[in-house]
C-alpha positions as protocol buffer text, in pm:
chain_id: "A"
residue {
  index: 1
  type: MET
  ca { x: 20 y: 1301 z: 965 }
}
residue {
  index: 2
  type: ASN
  ca { x: 61 y: 967 z: 789 }
}
residue {
  index: 3
  type: MET
  ca { x: -29 y: 655 z: 986 }
}
residue {
  index: 4
  type: ILE
  ca { x: 154 y: 430 z: 737 }
}
residue {
  index: 5
  type: GLU
  ca { x: 449 y: 529 z: 519 }
}
residue {
  index: 6
  type: THR
  ca { x: 685 y: 329 z: 301 }
}
residue {
  index: 7
  type: VAL
  ca { x: 1025 y: 439 z: 171 }
}
residue {
  index: 8
  type: GLN
  ca { x: 1154 y: 262 z: -139 }
}
residue {
  index: 9
  type: LEU
  ca { x: 987 y: -55 z: -10 }
}
residue {
  index: 10
  type: THR
  ca { x: 1094 y: -356 z: -218 }
}
residue {
  index: 11
  type: LYS
  ca { x: 1024 y: -727 z: -198 }
}
residue {
  index: 12
  type: SER
  ca { x: 1193 y: -973 z: -434 }
}
residue {
  index: 13
  type: TYR
  ca { x: 1172 y: -1350 z: -464 }
}
residue {
  index: 14
  type: GLY
  ca { x: 1478 y: -1457 z: -658 }
}
residue {
  index: 15
  type: ASN
  ca { x: 1461 y: -1276 z: -993 }
}
residue {
  index: 16
  type: PHE
  ca { x: 1097 y: -1175 z: -943 }
}
residue {
  index: 17
  type: THR
  ca { x: 1022 y: -839 z: -784 }
}
residue {
  index: 18
  type: ALA
  ca { x: 676 y: -839 z: -625 }
}
residue {
  index: 19
  type: VAL
  ca { x: 702 y: -482 z: -487 }
}
residue {
  index: 20
  type: SER
  ca { x: 940 y: -228 z: -636 }
}
residue {
  index: 21
  type: ASN
  ca { x: 1065 y: 90 z: -464 }
}
residue {
  index: 22
  type: MET
  ca { x: 723 y: 181 z: -328 }
}
residue {
  index: 23
  type: ASP
  ca { x: 665 y: 514 z: -154 }
}
residue {
  index: 24
  type: LEU
  ca { x: 320 y: 491 z: 3 }
}
residue {
  index: 25
  type: HIS
  ca { x: 154 y: 754 z: 224 }
}
residue {
  index: 26
  type: ILE
  ca { x: -162 y: 667 z: 416 }
}
residue {
  index: 27
  type: PRO
  ca { x: -300 y: 964 z: 614 }
}
residue {
  index: 28
  type: LYS
  ca { x: -428 y: 915 z: 967 }
}
residue {
  index: 29
  type: GLY
  ca { x: -805 y: 879 z: 981 }
}
residue {
  index: 30
  type: HIS
  ca { x: -844 y: 812 z: 608 }
}
residue {
  index: 31
  type: ILE
  ca { x: -973 y: 515 z: 411 }
}
residue {
  index: 32
  type: TYR
  ca { x: -706 y: 428 z: 155 }
}
residue {
  index: 33
  type: GLY
  ca { x: -810 y: 215 z: -143 }
}
residue {
  index: 34
  type: PHE
  ca { x: -527 y: -11 z: -258 }
}
residue {
  index: 35
  type: LEU
  ca { x: -589 y: -112 z: -619 }
}
residue {
  index: 36
  type: GLY
  ca { x: -417 y: -334 z: -869 }
}
residue {
  index: 37
  type: PRO
  ca { x: -468 y: -644 z: -1085 }
}
residue {
  index: 38
  type: ASN
  ca { x: -401 y: -990 z: -945 }
}
residue {
  index: 39
  type: GLY
  ca { x: -28 y: -1026 z: -881 }
}
residue {
  index: 40
  type: ALA
  ca { x: 31 y: -650 z: -864 }
}
residue {
  index: 41
  type: GLY
  ca { x: 185 y: -674 z: -515 }
}
residue {
  index: 42
  type: LYS
  ca { x: -103 y: -563 z: -293 }
}
residue {
  index: 43
  type: SER
  ca { x: -113 y: -871 z: -71 }
}
residue {
  index: 44
  type: THR
  ca { x: 268 y: -883 z: -49 }
}
residue {
  index: 45
  type: THR
  ca { x: 271 y: -522 z: 73 }
}
residue {
  index: 46
  type: MET
  ca { x: 3 y: -595 z: 334 }
}
residue {
  index: 47
  type: LYS
  ca { x: 192 y: -902 z: 453 }
}
residue {
  index: 48
  type: MET
  ca { x: 506 y: -691 z: 501 }
}
residue {
  index: 49
  type: PHE
  ca { x: 307 y: -449 z: 717 }
}
residue {
  index: 50
  type: LEU
  ca { x: 198 y: -744 z: 931 }
}
residue {
  index: 51
  type: GLY
  ca { x: 548 y: -887 z: 961 }
}
residue {
  index: 52
  type: LEU
  ca { x: 449 y: -1201 z: 768 }
}
residue {
  index: 53
  type: THR
  ca { x: 729 y: -1142 z: 519 }
}
residue {
  index: 54
  type: SER
  ca { x: 1031 y: -912 z: 535 }
}
residue {
  index: 55
  type: PRO
  ca { x: 1126 y: -638 z: 287 }
}
residue {
  index: 56
  type: THR
  ca { x: 1424 y: -706 z: 61 }
}
residue {
  index: 57
  type: SER
  ca { x: 1513 y: -338 z: 82 }
}
residue {
  index: 58
  type: GLY
  ca { x: 1357 y: -11 z: 190 }
}
residue {
  index: 59
  type: TYR
  ca { x: 1141 y: 16 z: 500 }
}
residue {
  index: 60
  type: PHE
  ca { x: 802 y: 121 z: 632 }
}
residue {
  index: 61
  type: THR
  ca { x: 671 y: 296 z: 941 }
}
residue {
  index: 62
  type: ILE
  ca { x: 339 y: 237 z: 1115 }
}
residue {
  index: 63
  type: ASP
  ca { x: 235 y: 517 z: 1349 }
}
residue {
  index: 64
  type: GLY
  ca { x: 597 y: 631 z: 1342 }
}
residue {
  index: 65
  type: LYS
  ca { x: 740 y: 291 z: 1438 }
}
residue {
  index: 66
  type: THR
  ca { x: 953 y: 65 z: 1220 }
}
residue {
  index: 67
  type: LEU
  ca { x: 958 y: -314 z: 1230 }
}
residue {
  index: 68
  type: SER
  ca { x: 1300 y: -292 z: 1394 }
}
residue {
  index: 69
  type: SER
  ca { x: 1118 y: -157 z: 1701 }
}
residue {
  index: 70
  type: GLY
  ca { x: 967 y: -505 z: 1734 }
}
residue {
  index: 71
  type: ARG
  ca { x: 675 y: -673 z: 1562 }
}
residue {
  index: 72
  type: ILE
  ca { x: 446 y: -697 z: 1866 }
}
residue {
  index: 73
  type: PRO
  ca { x: 410 y: -319 z: 1933 }
}
residue {
  index: 74
  type: ILE
  ca { x: 308 y: -273 z: 1568 }
}
residue {
  index: 75
  type: LEU
  ca { x: 69 y: -568 z: 1558 }
}
residue {
  index: 76
  type: LYS
  ca { x: -112 y: -444 z: 1868 }
}
residue {
  index: 77
  type: LYS
  ca { x: -219 y: -144 z: 1661 }
}
residue {
  index: 78
  type: ILE
  ca { x: -345 y: -343 z: 1362 }
}
residue {
  index: 79
  type: GLY
  ca { x: -658 y: -542 z: 1293 }
}
residue {
  index: 80
  type: SER
  ca { x: -633 y: -741 z: 971 }
}
residue {
  index: 81
  type: LEU
  ca { x: -836 y: -949 z: 730 }
}
residue {
  index: 82
  type: ILE
  ca { x: -599 y: -1099 z: 473 }
}
residue {
  index: 83
  type: GLU
  ca { x: -721 y: -1354 z: 218 }
}
residue {
  index: 84
  type: ALA
  ca { x: -981 y: -1608 z: 339 }
}
residue {
  index: 85
  type: PRO
  ca { x: -1020 y: -1593 z: 719 }
}
residue {
  index: 86
  type: ALA
  ca { x: -931 y: -1918 z: 898 }
}
residue {
  index: 87
  type: PHE
  ca { x: -1142 y: -2033 z: 1191 }
}
residue {
  index: 88
  type: TYR
  ca { x: -1207 y: -2346 z: 1395 }
}
residue {
  index: 89
  type: GLY
  ca { x: -1512 y: -2498 z: 1227 }
}
residue {
  index: 90
  type: ASN
  ca { x: -1624 y: -2697 z: 1531 }
}
residue {
  index: 91
  type: LEU
  ca { x: -1631 y: -2386 z: 1751 }
}
residue {
  index: 92
  type: THR
  ca { x: -1897 y: -2118 z: 1743 }
}
residue {
  index: 93
  type: GLY
  ca { x: -1839 y: -1769 z: 1609 }
}
residue {
  index: 94
  type: GLU
  ca { x: -1835 y: -1639 z: 1964 }
}
residue {
  index: 95
  type: GLU
  ca { x: -1579 y: -1900 z: 2074 }
}
residue {
  index: 96
  type: ASN
  ca { x: -1351 y: -1821 z: 1780 }
}
residue {
  index: 97
  type: LEU
  ca { x: -1357 y: -1451 z: 1863 }
}
residue {
  index: 98
  type: ASP
  ca { x: -1294 y: -1528 z: 2229 }
}
residue {
  index: 99
  type: ILE
  ca { x: -967 y: -1700 z: 2133 }
}
residue {
  index: 100
  type: ILE
  ca { x: -854 y: -1379 z: 1961 }
}
residue {
  index: 101
  type: ARG
  ca { x: -972 y: -1177 z: 2262 }
}
residue {
  index: 102
  type: ARG
  ca { x: -766 y: -1384 z: 2503 }
}
residue {
  index: 103
  type: ILE
  ca { x: -454 y: -1366 z: 2286 }
}
residue {
  index: 104
  type: LEU
  ca { x: -488 y: -987 z: 2272 }
}
residue {
  index: 105
  type: LYS
  ca { x: -581 y: -971 z: 2644 }
}
residue {
  index: 106
  type: LEU
  ca { x: -897 y: -773 z: 2576 }
}
residue {
  index: 107
  type: PRO
  ca { x: -1206 y: -746 z: 2800 }
}
residue {
  index: 108
  type: LYS
  ca { x: -1488 y: -997 z: 2742 }
}
residue {
  index: 109
  type: SER
  ca { x: -1714 y: -717 z: 2623 }
}
residue {
  index: 110
  type: SER
  ca { x: -1496 y: -678 z: 2312 }
}
residue {
  index: 111
  type: VAL
  ca { x: -1642 y: -1001 z: 2167 }
}
residue {
  index: 112
  type: ASP
  ca { x: -1998 y: -871 z: 2206 }
}
residue {
  index: 113
  type: ASP
  ca { x: -1891 y: -543 z: 2051 }
}
residue {
  index: 114
  type: ALA
  ca { x: -1732 y: -708 z: 1745 }
}
residue {
  index: 115
  type: LEU
  ca { x: -2033 y: -937 z: 1691 }
}
residue {
  index: 116
  type: GLU
  ca { x: -2271 y: -642 z: 1713 }
}
residue {
  index: 117
  type: LEU
  ca { x: -2064 y: -432 z: 1473 }
}
residue {
  index: 118
  type: THR
  ca { x: -2068 y: -701 z: 1205 }
}
residue {
  index: 119
  type: GLY
  ca { x: -2429 y: -816 z: 1247 }
}
residue {
  index: 120
  type: LEU
  ca { x: -2342 y: -1161 z: 1381 }
}
residue {
  index: 121
  type: THR
  ca { x: -2494 y: -1141 z: 1728 }
}
residue {
  index: 122
  type: GLU
  ca { x: -2785 y: -1373 z: 1643 }
}
residue {
  index: 123
  type: HIS
  ca { x: -2543 y: -1630 z: 1497 }
}
residue {
  index: 124
  type: ARG
  ca { x: -2291 y: -1620 z: 1782 }
}
residue {
  index: 125
  type: LYS
  ca { x: -2379 y: -1971 z: 1909 }
}
residue {
  index: 126
  type: ARG
  ca { x: -2369 y: -2139 z: 1566 }
}
residue {
  index: 127
  type: GLN
  ca { x: -2069 y: -2352 z: 1469 }
}
residue {
  index: 128
  type: VAL
  ca { x: -1856 y: -2178 z: 1211 }
}
residue {
  index: 129
  type: LYS
  ca { x: -1864 y: -2483 z: 979 }
}
residue {
  index: 130
  type: LYS
  ca { x: -2236 y: -2405 z: 940 }
}
residue {
  index: 131
  type: TYR
  ca { x: -2170 y: -2042 z: 845 }
}
residue {
  index: 132
  type: SER
  ca { x: -2219 y: -1930 z: 486 }
}
residue {
  index: 133
  type: LEU
  ca { x: -1921 y: -1781 z: 299 }
}
residue {
  index: 134
  type: GLY
  ca { x: -2057 y: -1435 z: 364 }
}
residue {
  index: 135
  type: MET
  ca { x: -2096 y: -1503 z: 736 }
}
residue {
  index: 136
  type: LYS
  ca { x: -1739 y: -1632 z: 753 }
}
residue {
  index: 137
  type: GLN
  ca { x: -1626 y: -1308 z: 588 }
}
residue {
  index: 138
  type: ARG
  ca { x: -1819 y: -1110 z: 848 }
}
residue {
  index: 139
  type: LEU
  ca { x: -1656 y: -1315 z: 1124 }
}
residue {
  index: 140
  type: GLY
  ca { x: -1316 y: -1238 z: 972 }
}
residue {
  index: 141
  type: LEU
  ca { x: -1403 y: -870 z: 982 }
}
residue {
  index: 142
  type: ALA
  ca { x: -1520 y: -908 z: 1343 }
}
residue {
  index: 143
  type: GLY
  ca { x: -1181 y: -1061 z: 1425 }
}
residue {
  index: 144
  type: ALA
  ca { x: -1009 y: -761 z: 1267 }
}
residue {
  index: 145
  type: LEU
  ca { x: -1231 y: -514 z: 1453 }
}
residue {
  index: 146
  type: ILE
  ca { x: -1208 y: -674 z: 1797 }
}
residue {
  index: 147
  type: GLY
  ca { x: -1062 y: -427 z: 2042 }
}
residue {
  index: 148
  type: ARG
  ca { x: -1116 y: -145 z: 1791 }
}
residue {
  index: 149
  type: PRO
  ca { x: -754 y: -113 z: 1673 }
}
residue {
  index: 150
  type: PRO
  ca { x: -639 y: 222 z: 1531 }
}
residue {
  index: 151
  type: ILE
  ca { x: -536 y: 60 z: 1199 }
}
residue {
  index: 152
  type: LEU
  ca { x: -733 y: -185 z: 988 }
}
residue {
  index: 153
  type: ILE
  ca { x: -582 y: -373 z: 693 }
}
residue {
  index: 154
  type: LEU
  ca { x: -861 y: -535 z: 491 }
}
residue {
  index: 155
  type: ASP
  ca { x: -804 y: -748 z: 181 }
}
residue {
  index: 156
  type: GLU
  ca { x: -1131 y: -804 z: -9 }
}
residue {
  index: 157
  type: PRO
  ca { x: -1357 y: -747 z: 296 }
}
residue {
  index: 158
  type: THR
  ca { x: -1680 y: -789 z: 95 }
}
residue {
  index: 159
  type: ASN
  ca { x: -1578 y: -1120 z: -63 }
}
residue {
  index: 160
  type: GLY
  ca { x: -1869 y: -1366 z: -70 }
}
residue {
  index: 161
  type: LEU
  ca { x: -2133 y: -1114 z: 36 }
}
residue {
  index: 162
  type: ASP
  ca { x: -2459 y: -1051 z: -148 }
}
residue {
  index: 163
  type: PRO
  ca { x: -2549 y: -692 z: -253 }
}
residue {
  index: 164
  type: VAL
  ca { x: -2725 y: -622 z: 77 }
}
residue {
  index: 165
  type: GLY
  ca { x: -2427 y: -753 z: 274 }
}
residue {
  index: 166
  type: ILE
  ca { x: -2185 y: -551 z: 62 }
}
residue {
  index: 167
  type: HIS
  ca { x: -2386 y: -236 z: 133 }
}
residue {
  index: 168
  type: GLU
  ca { x: -2391 y: -309 z: 507 }
}
residue {
  index: 169
  type: ILE
  ca { x: -2017 y: -376 z: 528 }
}
residue {
  index: 170
  type: ARG
  ca { x: -1938 y: -71 z: 314 }
}
residue {
  index: 171
  type: THR
  ca { x: -2153 y: 145 z: 544 }
}
residue {
  index: 172
  type: LEU
  ca { x: -1979 y: -2 z: 848 }
}
residue {
  index: 173
  type: ILE
  ca { x: -1626 y: 52 z: 710 }
}
residue {
  index: 174
  type: ARG
  ca { x: -1713 y: 405 z: 600 }
}
residue {
  index: 175
  type: SER
  ca { x: -1832 y: 490 z: 954 }
}
residue {
  index: 176
  type: LEU
  ca { x: -1529 y: 356 z: 1141 }
}
residue {
  index: 177
  type: PRO
  ca { x: -1275 y: 643 z: 1101 }
}
residue {
  index: 178
  type: ALA
  ca { x: -1516 y: 899 z: 1244 }
}
residue {
  index: 179
  type: GLN
  ca { x: -1654 y: 666 z: 1513 }
}
residue {
  index: 180
  type: TYR
  ca { x: -1329 y: 513 z: 1637 }
}
residue {
  index: 181
  type: ASP
  ca { x: -1054 y: 739 z: 1498 }
}
residue {
  index: 182
  type: CYS
  ca { x: -904 y: 458 z: 1291 }
}
residue {
  index: 183
  type: THR
  ca { x: -715 y: 442 z: 962 }
}
residue {
  index: 184
  type: ILE
  ca { x: -811 y: 182 z: 702 }
}
residue {
  index: 185
  type: LEU
  ca { x: -613 y: 26 z: 417 }
}
residue {
  index: 186
  type: VAL
  ca { x: -856 y: -170 z: 198 }
}
residue {
  index: 187
  type: SER
  ca { x: -810 y: -359 z: -126 }
}
residue {
  index: 188
  type: SER
  ca { x: -1094 y: -484 z: -343 }
}
residue {
  index: 189
  type: HIS
  ca { x: -1166 y: -596 z: -696 }
}
residue {
  index: 190
  type: LEU
  ca { x: -1503 y: -419 z: -667 }
}
residue {
  index: 191
  type: LEU
  ca { x: -1385 y: -80 z: -787 }
}
residue {
  index: 192
  type: SER
  ca { x: -1736 y: 64 z: -762 }
}
residue {
  index: 193
  type: GLU
  ca { x: -1716 y: -10 z: -388 }
}
residue {
  index: 194
  type: ILE
  ca { x: -1374 y: 154 z: -349 }
}
residue {
  index: 195
  type: GLU
  ca { x: -1511 y: 459 z: -529 }
}
residue {
  index: 196
  type: LEU
  ca { x: -1782 y: 486 z: -263 }
}
residue {
  index: 197
  type: LEU
  ca { x: -1545 y: 405 z: 25 }
}
residue {
  index: 198
  type: ALA
  ca { x: -1205 y: 561 z: -23 }
}
residue {
  index: 199
  type: ASP
  ca { x: -1069 y: 905 z: 56 }
}
residue {
  index: 200
  type: ASP
  ca { x: -740 y: 824 z: -118 }
}
residue {
  index: 201
  type: VAL
  ca { x: -626 y: 558 z: -363 }
}
residue {
  index: 202
  type: GLY
  ca { x: -299 y: 396 z: -461 }
}
residue {
  index: 203
  type: ILE
  ca { x: -283 y: 216 z: -796 }
}
residue {
  index: 204
  type: LEU
  ca { x: -27 y: -62 z: -827 }
}
residue {
  index: 205
  type: ASN
  ca { x: 84 y: -265 z: -1130 }
}
residue {
  index: 206
  type: HIS
  ca { x: 368 y: -517 z: -1149 }
}
residue {
  index: 207
  type: GLY
  ca { x: 486 y: -403 z: -806 }
}
residue {
  index: 208
  type: ARG
  ca { x: 514 y: -34 z: -898 }
}
residue {
  index: 209
  type: LEU
  ca { x: 298 y: 245 z: -760 }
}
residue {
  index: 210
  type: LEU
  ca { x: 156 y: 426 z: -1064 }
}
residue {
  index: 211
  type: PHE
  ca { x: -64 y: 677 z: -883 }
}
residue {
  index: 212
  type: GLU
  ca { x: -135 y: 792 z: -530 }
}
residue {
  index: 213
  type: GLY
  ca { x: -368 y: 1068 z: -418 }
}
residue {
  index: 214
  type: THR
  ca { x: -722 y: 1171 z: -337 }
}
residue {
  index: 215
  type: MET
  ca { x: -1016 y: 1065 z: -552 }
}
residue {
  index: 216
  type: ASP
  ca { x: -1041 y: 1423 z: -682 }
}
residue {
  index: 217
  type: SER
  ca { x: -673 y: 1433 z: -775 }
}
residue {
  index: 218
  type: LEU
  ca { x: -715 y: 1099 z: -954 }
}
residue {
  index: 219
  type: ARG
  ca { x: -994 y: 1247 z: -1166 }
}
residue {
  index: 220
  type: ASP
  ca { x: -775 y: 1548 z: -1248 }
}
residue {
  index: 221
  type: TYR
  ca { x: -484 y: 1318 z: -1335 }
}
residue {
  index: 222
  type: ALA
  ca { x: -707 y: 1106 z: -1559 }
}
residue {
  index: 223
  type: PHE
  ca { x: -855 y: 1411 z: -1733 }
}
residue {
  index: 224
  type: ASN
  ca { x: -512 y: 1560 z: -1805 }
}
residue {
  index: 225
  type: ALA
  ca { x: -385 y: 1223 z: -1934 }
}
residue {
  index: 226
  type: GLY
  ca { x: -687 y: 1180 z: -2161 }
}
residue {
  index: 227
  type: TYR
  ca { x: -821 y: 883 z: -1966 }
}
residue {
  index: 228
  type: PRO
  ca { x: -1192 y: 821 z: -1895 }
}
residue {
  index: 229
  type: THR
  ca { x: -1316 y: 1000 z: -1584 }
}
residue {
  index: 230
  type: ASP
  ca { x: -1674 y: 873 z: -1561 }
}
residue {
  index: 231
  type: ASN
  ca { x: -1597 y: 606 z: -1302 }
}
residue {
  index: 232
  type: LEU
  ca { x: -1304 y: 458 z: -1114 }
}
residue {
  index: 233
  type: GLU
  ca { x: -1311 y: 127 z: -1303 }
}
residue {
  index: 234
  type: GLU
  ca { x: -1263 y: 291 z: -1644 }
}
residue {
  index: 235
  type: THR
  ca { x: -991 y: 521 z: -1510 }
}
residue {
  index: 236
  type: PHE
  ca { x: -813 y: 229 z: -1340 }
}
residue {
  index: 237
  type: LEU
  ca { x: -822 y: 11 z: -1653 }
}
residue {
  index: 238
  type: ALA
  ca { x: -685 y: 293 z: -1868 }
}
residue {
  index: 239
  type: ILE
  ca { x: -392 y: 352 z: -1630 }
}
residue {
  index: 240
  type: ILE
  ca { x: -311 y: -20 z: -1609 }
}
residue {
  index: 241
  type: GLN
  ca { x: -339 y: -72 z: -1987 }
}
residue {
  index: 242
  type: THR
  ca { x: -109 y: 223 z: -2055 }
}
residue {
  index: 243
  type: ASP
  ca { x: 148 y: 92 z: -1809 }
}
residue {
  index: 244
  type: ASN
  ca { x: 132 y: -257 z: -1960 }
}
residue {
  index: 245
  type: ALA
  ca { x: 185 y: -110 z: -2308 }
}
residue {
  index: 246
  type: ASP
  ca { x: 481 y: 95 z: -2180 }
}
residue {
  index: 247
  type: ARG
  ca { x: 631 y: -218 z: -2025 }
}
residue {
  index: 248
  type: LYS
  ca { x: 605 y: -407 z: -2354 }
}
residue {
  index: 249
  type: ARG
  ca { x: 793 y: -124 z: -2525 }
}
residue {
  index: 250
  type: GLY
  ca { x: 1043 y: -112 z: -2239 }
}
residue {
  index: 251
  type: ASP
  ca { x: 935 y: 245 z: -2168 }
}
residue {
  index: 252
  type: PHE
  ca { x: 930 y: 251 z: -1788 }
}
residue {
  index: 253
  type: ARG
  ca { x: 852 y: 570 z: -1602 }
}
């Protein structure tokens, strides 16, 4: 069963197509690594899932529901961290999370739970303007995790974290599907992290999905295409460079 599916999903801004005829399949309970260079269309796709922008054509389903069913039923299933998290600097981490809790009508214990999950319990009473960049990123992740939603959409969740913090957040994200039966869509420029995290990957370039499948099937695909298979970064770069060369020649797949 796929928790998220897209059918010919397209988003255009005037003559520019940010996402082109995308057919995405994100299995329930999996961690799906969403990869692509800057401007490939990853954030645009995530924003469509959250109802922040509308598709030009095509559609998507989340847990079998389309956006036409109403945005609120879909959003109740999704926790998200998109771009830099925004918080009230004069409020504490705990107070910021409590605002989210009240909007979502969750029990008070959900704030404690989210703080504990992200290692922020000891900093709960500190004003957010005094948080480091890494702590703000953790608070953003806590906001996404509050209430333990069945779907998490995370854009660069380890941004601003030191190596120890990256390891801790990676371990946390990796544990979530088994612990809480959730499905995670995660994008990151740290391909070594995605390689350690993801069950499946989708590789996007200039709005087009070039590859989708398990990590093992990606290695098979790369081997058969003559691409490097030693690590995800080398494989990714080879796929993107080939597509860019094809585009220059006008040889689209």
